[in-house]
XYZ file of C-alpha atoms in Angstrom:
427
model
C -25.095 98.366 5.500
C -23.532 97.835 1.874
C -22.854 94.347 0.149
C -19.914 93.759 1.682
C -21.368 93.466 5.172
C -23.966 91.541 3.723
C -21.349 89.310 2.298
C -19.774 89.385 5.968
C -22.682 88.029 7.404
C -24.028 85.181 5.160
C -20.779 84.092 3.571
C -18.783 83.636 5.469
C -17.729 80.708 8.234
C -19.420 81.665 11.369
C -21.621 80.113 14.057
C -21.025 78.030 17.240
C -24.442 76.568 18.239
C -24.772 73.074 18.337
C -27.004 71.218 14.904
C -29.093 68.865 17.400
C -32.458 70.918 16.452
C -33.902 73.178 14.669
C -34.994 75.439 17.822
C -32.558 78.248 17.048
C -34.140 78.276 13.626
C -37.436 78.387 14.568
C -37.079 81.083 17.186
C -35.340 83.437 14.539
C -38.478 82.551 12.690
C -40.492 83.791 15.212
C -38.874 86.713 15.454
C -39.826 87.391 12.020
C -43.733 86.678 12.205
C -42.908 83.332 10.565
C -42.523 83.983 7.057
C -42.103 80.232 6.741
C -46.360 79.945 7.081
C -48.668 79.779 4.116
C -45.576 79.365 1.523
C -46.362 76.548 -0.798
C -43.580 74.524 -0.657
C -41.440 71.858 -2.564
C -38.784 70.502 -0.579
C -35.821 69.085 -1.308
C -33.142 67.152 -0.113
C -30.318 64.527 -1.517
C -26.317 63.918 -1.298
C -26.081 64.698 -5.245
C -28.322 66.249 -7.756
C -30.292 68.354 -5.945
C -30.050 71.415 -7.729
C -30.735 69.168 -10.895
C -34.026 68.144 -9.747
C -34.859 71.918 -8.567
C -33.955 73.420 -12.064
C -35.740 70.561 -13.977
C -39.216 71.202 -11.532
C -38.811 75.090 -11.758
C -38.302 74.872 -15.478
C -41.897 72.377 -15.525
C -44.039 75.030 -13.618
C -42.687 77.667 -15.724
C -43.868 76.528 -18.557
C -46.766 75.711 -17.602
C -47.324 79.958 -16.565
C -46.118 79.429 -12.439
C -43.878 81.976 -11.451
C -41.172 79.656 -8.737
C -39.107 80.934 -6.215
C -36.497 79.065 -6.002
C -33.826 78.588 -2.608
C -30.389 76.605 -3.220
C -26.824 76.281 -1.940
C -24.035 76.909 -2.664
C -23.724 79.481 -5.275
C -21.177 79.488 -7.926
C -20.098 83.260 -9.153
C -22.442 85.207 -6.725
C -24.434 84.715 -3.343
C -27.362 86.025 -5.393
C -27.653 83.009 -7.350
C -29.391 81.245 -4.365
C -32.689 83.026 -3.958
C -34.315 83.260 -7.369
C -37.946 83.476 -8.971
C -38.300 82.267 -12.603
C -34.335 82.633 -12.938
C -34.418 86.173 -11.927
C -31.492 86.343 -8.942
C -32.765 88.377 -6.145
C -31.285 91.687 -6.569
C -28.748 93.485 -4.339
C -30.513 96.151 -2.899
C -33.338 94.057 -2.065
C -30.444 91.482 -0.218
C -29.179 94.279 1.456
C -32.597 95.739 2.772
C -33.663 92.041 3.824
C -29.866 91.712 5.910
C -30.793 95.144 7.329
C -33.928 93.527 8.950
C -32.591 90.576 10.300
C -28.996 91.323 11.201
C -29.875 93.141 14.250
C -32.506 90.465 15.994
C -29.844 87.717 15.340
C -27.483 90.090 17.367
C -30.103 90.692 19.545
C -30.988 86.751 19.777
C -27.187 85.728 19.826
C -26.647 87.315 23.197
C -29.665 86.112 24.684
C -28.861 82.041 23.299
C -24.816 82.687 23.930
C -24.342 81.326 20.471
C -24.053 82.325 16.822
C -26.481 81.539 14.780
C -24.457 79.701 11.104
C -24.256 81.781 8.335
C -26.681 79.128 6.084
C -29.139 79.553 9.198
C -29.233 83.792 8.049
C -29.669 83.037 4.763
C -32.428 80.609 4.820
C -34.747 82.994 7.008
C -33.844 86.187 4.529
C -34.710 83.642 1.671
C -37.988 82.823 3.245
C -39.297 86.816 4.002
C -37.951 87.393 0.179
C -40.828 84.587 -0.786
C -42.944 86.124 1.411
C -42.830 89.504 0.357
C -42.897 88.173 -3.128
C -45.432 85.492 -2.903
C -44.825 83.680 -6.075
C -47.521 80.621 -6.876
C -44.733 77.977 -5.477
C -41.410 77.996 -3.527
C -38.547 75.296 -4.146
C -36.520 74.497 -1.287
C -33.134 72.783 -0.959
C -31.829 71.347 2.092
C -28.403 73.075 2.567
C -27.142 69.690 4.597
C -28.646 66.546 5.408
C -32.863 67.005 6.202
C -34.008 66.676 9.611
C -31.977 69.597 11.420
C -31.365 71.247 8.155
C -32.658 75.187 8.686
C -35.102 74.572 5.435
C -36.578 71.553 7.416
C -39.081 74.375 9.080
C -42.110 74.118 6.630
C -44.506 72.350 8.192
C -46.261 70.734 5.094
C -44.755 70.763 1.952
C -46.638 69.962 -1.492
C -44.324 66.995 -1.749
C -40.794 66.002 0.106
C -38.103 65.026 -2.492
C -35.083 62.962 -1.750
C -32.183 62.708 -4.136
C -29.181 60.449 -4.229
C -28.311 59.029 -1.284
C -23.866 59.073 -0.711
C -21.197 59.596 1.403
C -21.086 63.558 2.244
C -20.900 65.558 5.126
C -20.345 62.789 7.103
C -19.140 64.344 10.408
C -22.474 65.530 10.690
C -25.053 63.091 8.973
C -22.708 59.738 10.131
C -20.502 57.573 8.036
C -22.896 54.996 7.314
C -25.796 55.468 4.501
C -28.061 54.476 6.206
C -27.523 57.324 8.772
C -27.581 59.168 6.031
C -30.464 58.006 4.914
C -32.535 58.616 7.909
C -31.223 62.632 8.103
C -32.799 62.891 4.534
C -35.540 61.061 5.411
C -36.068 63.943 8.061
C -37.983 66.078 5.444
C -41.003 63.802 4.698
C -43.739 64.886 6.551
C -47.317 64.026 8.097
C -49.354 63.303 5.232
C -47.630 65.087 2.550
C -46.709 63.046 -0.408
C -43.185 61.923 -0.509
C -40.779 61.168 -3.885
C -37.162 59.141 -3.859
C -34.691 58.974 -6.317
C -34.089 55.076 -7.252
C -31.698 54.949 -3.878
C -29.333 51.605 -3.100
C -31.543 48.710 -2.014
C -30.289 48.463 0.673
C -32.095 52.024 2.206
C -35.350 52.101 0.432
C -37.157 50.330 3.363
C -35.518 53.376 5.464
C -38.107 55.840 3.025
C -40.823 53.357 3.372
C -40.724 53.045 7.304
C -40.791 56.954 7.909
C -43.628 57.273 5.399
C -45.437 54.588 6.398
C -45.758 56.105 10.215
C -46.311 59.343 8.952
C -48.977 58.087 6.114
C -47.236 60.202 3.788
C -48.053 58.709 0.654
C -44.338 57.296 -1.033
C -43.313 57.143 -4.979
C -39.902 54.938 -4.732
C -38.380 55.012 -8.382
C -36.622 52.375 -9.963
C -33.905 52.101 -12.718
C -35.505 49.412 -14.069
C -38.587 51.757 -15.433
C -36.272 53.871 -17.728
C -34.768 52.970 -20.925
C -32.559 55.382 -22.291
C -32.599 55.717 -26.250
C -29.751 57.964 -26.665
C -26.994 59.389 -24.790
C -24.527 62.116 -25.932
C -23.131 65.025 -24.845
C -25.498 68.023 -24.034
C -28.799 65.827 -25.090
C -29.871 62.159 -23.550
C -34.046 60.758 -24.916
C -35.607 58.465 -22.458
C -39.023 56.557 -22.128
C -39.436 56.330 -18.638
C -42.893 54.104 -17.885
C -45.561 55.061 -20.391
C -43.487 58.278 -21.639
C -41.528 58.424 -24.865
C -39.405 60.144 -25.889
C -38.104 62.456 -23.053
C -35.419 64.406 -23.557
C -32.789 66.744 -21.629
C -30.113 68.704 -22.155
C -27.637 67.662 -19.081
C -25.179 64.953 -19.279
C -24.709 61.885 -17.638
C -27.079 58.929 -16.691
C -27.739 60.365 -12.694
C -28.990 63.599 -14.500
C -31.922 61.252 -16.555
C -32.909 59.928 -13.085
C -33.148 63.606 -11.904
C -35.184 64.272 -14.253
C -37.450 60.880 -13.674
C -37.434 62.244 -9.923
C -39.095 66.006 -10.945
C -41.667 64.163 -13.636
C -43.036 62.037 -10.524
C -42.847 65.394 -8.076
C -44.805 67.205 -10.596
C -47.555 64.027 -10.920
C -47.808 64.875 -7.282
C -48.592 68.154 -7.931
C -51.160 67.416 -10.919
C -52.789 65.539 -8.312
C -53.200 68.045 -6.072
C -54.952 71.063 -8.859
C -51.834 72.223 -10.220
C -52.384 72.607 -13.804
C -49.310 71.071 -15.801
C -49.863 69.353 -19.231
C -47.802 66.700 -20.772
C -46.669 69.179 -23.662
C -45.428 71.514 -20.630
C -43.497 68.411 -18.955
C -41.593 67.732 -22.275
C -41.008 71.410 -22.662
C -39.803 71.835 -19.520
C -37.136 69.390 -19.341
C -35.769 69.856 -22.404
C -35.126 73.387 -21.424
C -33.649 72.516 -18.447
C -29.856 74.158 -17.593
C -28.044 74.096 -14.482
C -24.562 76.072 -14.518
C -21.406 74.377 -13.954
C -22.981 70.493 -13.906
C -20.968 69.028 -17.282
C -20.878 72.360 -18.199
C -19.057 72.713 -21.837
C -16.553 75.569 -21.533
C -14.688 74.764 -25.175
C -14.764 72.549 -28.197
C -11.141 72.208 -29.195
C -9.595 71.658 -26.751
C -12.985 69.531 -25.477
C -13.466 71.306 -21.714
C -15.943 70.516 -19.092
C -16.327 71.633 -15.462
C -18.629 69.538 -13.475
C -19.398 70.166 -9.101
C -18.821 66.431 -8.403
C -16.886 66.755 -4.843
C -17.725 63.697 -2.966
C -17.306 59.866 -4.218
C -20.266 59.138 -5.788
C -20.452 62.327 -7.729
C -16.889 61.249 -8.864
C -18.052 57.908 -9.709
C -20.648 59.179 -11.712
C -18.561 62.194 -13.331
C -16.263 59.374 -14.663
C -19.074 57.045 -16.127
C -20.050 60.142 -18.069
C -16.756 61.125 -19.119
C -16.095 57.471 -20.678
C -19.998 57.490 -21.701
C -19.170 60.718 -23.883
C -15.637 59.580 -24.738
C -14.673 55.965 -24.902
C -11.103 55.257 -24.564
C -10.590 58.874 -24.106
C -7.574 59.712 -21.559
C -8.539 62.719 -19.805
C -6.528 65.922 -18.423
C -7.858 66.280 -14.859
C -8.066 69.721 -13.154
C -8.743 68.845 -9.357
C -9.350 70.892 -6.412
C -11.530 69.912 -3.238
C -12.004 70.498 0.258
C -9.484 69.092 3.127
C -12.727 67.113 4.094
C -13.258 64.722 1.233
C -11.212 61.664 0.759
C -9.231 62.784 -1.926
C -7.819 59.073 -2.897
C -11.251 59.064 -4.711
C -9.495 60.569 -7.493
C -7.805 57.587 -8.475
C -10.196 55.270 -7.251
C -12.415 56.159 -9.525
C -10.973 58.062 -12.052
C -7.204 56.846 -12.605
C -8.354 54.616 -15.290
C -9.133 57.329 -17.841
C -6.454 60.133 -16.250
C -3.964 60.900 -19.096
C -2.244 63.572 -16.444
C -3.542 64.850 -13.501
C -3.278 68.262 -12.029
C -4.210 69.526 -8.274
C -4.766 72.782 -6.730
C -6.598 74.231 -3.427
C -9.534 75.590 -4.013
C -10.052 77.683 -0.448
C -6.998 78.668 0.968
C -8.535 77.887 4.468
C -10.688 75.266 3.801
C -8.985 73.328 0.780
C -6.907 70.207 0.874
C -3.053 70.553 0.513
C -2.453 70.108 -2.705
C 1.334 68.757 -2.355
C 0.101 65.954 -0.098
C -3.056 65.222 -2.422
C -0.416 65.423 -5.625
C 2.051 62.739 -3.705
C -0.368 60.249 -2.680
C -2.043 60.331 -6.242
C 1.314 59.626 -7.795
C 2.254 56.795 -5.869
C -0.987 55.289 -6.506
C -0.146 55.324 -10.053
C -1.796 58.695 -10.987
C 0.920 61.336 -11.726
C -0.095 64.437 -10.394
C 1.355 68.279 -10.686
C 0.578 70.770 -8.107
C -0.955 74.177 -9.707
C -1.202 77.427 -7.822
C -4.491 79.221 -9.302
C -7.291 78.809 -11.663
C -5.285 81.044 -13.993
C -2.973 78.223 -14.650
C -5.429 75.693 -15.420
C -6.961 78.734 -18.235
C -3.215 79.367 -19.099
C -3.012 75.731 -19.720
C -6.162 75.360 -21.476
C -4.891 78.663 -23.945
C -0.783 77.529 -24.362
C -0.375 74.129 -24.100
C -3.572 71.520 -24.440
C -3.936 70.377 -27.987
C -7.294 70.533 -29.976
C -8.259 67.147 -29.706
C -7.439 67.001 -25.832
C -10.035 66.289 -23.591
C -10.011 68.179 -20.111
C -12.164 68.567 -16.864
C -12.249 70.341 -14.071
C -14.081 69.155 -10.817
C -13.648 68.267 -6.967
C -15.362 71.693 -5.696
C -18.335 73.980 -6.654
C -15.819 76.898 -5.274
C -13.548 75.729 -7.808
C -16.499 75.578 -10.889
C -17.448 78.786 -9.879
C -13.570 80.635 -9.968
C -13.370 78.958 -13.055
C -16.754 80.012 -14.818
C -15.765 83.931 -13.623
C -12.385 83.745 -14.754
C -13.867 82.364 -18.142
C -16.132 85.339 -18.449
C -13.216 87.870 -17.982
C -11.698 86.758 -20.429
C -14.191 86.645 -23.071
């Protein structure tokens, strides 16, 4: 087997058993003298900001001497990006070996079920033998989608359950209300094992409290109204959130200051339970904190972010930050998402700062159609122009944008990612 079977296997769209359980998971699992067991475990799921909260908790125990594995989805330049410990991507050979070991029992398992197991399904169990030939002091895990029937949702007691944002994603599998939504995140908090939330919409929270409540998992809700935020500009925001002062981070935009709120509490949890973490180390840690391609800065002149906001409140947040770091700023728009999402987003909530707006496809399979996104934008008073590649939005960026534009790129991690490689090619 080489990388490109590996690649064939785990990246690509495959599987046709039905999500109602996690039983095809588990018997994979079994298969593999449950690597799953005796791995301690963060867990975490959320619409938005998930890999946020990872990165800001792996950063933490880091600094405080941990060494983290670390599991998340999707990747931007390379699959390797997903499994990690202490930053260090999982390398090649050891991918391939771990493939080599499973591939044939999910053949094996595939004819005896009479369905393919998903691609995400693969990568989650060669994640999990990785940690457990590796055994570092403490495993992250992010859900991949949704919670309860999510193939991470396997650990049977995590350290601590942690629940981003709660939006409108995915929705022909988690339901098209949030509070269905809700309750498939929900699906991670388990039998007495503490639980933390993001500061969700009111309207939810008691959705949190009922499953922890009949699980007595003990529950930290968070609230906006316990964070004050001192300064905000691009690449550093300071905080005082409840008797802290002073915090400070390096990401952008307000959601990314209630990550971070989210992995202080997580980490309490884990003081609580013997983890060694000082204050000095929780300061450190977030204001070390990077996550690639999340308002990342790509140039100064012309001013030119990429950001993986893809469903509508990721846009709606993307475009408080943009007039947060720019007021009054038009913007050039670079836009490219999946046939899925409800691409009228775009102006909904970002036509009020669009100086021109471009549109592309970021999958050829699996992207929207770019002309029919571009005509429905322009006669909803957004002018759009279709694009046929990343290398015209760099071509644009390099011939035509002037120095004091301001430009982002966003609607797809697929896209962030093309764009990020094409940007190191060329430097």
């Amino acid at each position: 087997m080489d990388f490109a079977d590996v690649i064939g296997l785990i990246n690509t769209n495959r599987g046709n058993g039905k999500k109602k359980n996690l039983d095809r998971m588990k018997q994979l699992l079994i298969e593999l003298d449950h690597p799953e067991q005796n791995l301690p475990c963060i867990h975490v799921a959320g619409t938005n900001g998930k890999g946020s909260i990872c990165a800001y908790i792996s950063q933490i125990l880091q600094e405080a001497g941990y060494r983290v594995g670390v599991f998340t989805s999707p990747h931007l330049e390379r699959i390797n990006e997903r499994i990690q410990i202490n930053g260090q991507q999982i390398l090649t050979d050891d991918l391939i070996h771990l493939t080599e070991t499973i591939q044939p029992i999910v053949a094996r398992l595939e004819v005896d079920r009479g369905e393919k197991f998903y691609s995400f399904e693969i990568l989650t169990a060669i994640a999990l033998l990785y940690f457990q030939q590796q055994q570092p002091d403490i495993v992250i895990l992010e859900t991949g989608v949704g919670g309860r029937i999510d193939a991470t949702n396997v650990t049977a007691k995590p350290l601590v359950s942690v629940i981003g944002s709660i939006g409108h994603d995915h929705m022909h599998v988690l339901g098209t209300d949030l509070t269905a939504i809700a309750q498939h995140k929900a699906g991670i908090i388990k039998s007495n094992c503490p639980a933390v939330i993001y500061p969700v919409q009111e309207e939810i929270r008691y959705i949190f409290a009922d499953v922890s409540n009949e699980l007595d998992a003990p529950l930290t809700q968070l609230d906006k109204n316990q964070v004050t935020i001192k300064a905000s500009t691009y690449g550093q925001q300071v905080f005082d959130y409840k008797d802290w002062s002073d915090l400070t981070i390096q990401l952008s935009g307000i959601h990314q200051v209630y990550n971070a709120m989210v992995a202080v509490e997580a980490v309490h949890v884990l003081n609580r339970q013997g983890y060694a973490i000082s204050t000095a180390q929780i300061y450190e840690g977030l204001s070390r904190t990077k996550w690639s391609g999340r308002m990342e800065q790509l140039s100064e002149q012309p001013f030119v972010l990429v950001d993986g906001a893809h469903n509508e409140e990721g846009v709606m947040m993307l475009s408080k930050s943009l007039e947060q770091i720019a007021p009054n700023k038009k913007w050039t728009l670079f836009v490219g998402m999946m046939a899925d999402r409800n691409y009228m987003m775009i102006s909904d909530q970002m036509g009020h700062i669009a100086g021109k707006c471009y549109v592309l496809s970021p999958d050829s399979e699996r992207g929207f159609n770019p002309e029919q996104v571009a005509d429905h934008l322009t006669e909803s008073s957004t002018p759009t122009t279709v694009i046929s590649n990343v290398q015209a939005i760099k071509q644009y960026i390099d011939t035509e944008a002037t120095d004091d534009e301001h430009i982002v790129i966003f609607g797809s991690l697929y896209l962030v990612g093309d764009i990020l490689t094409l940007y190191k090619k060329t430097l």
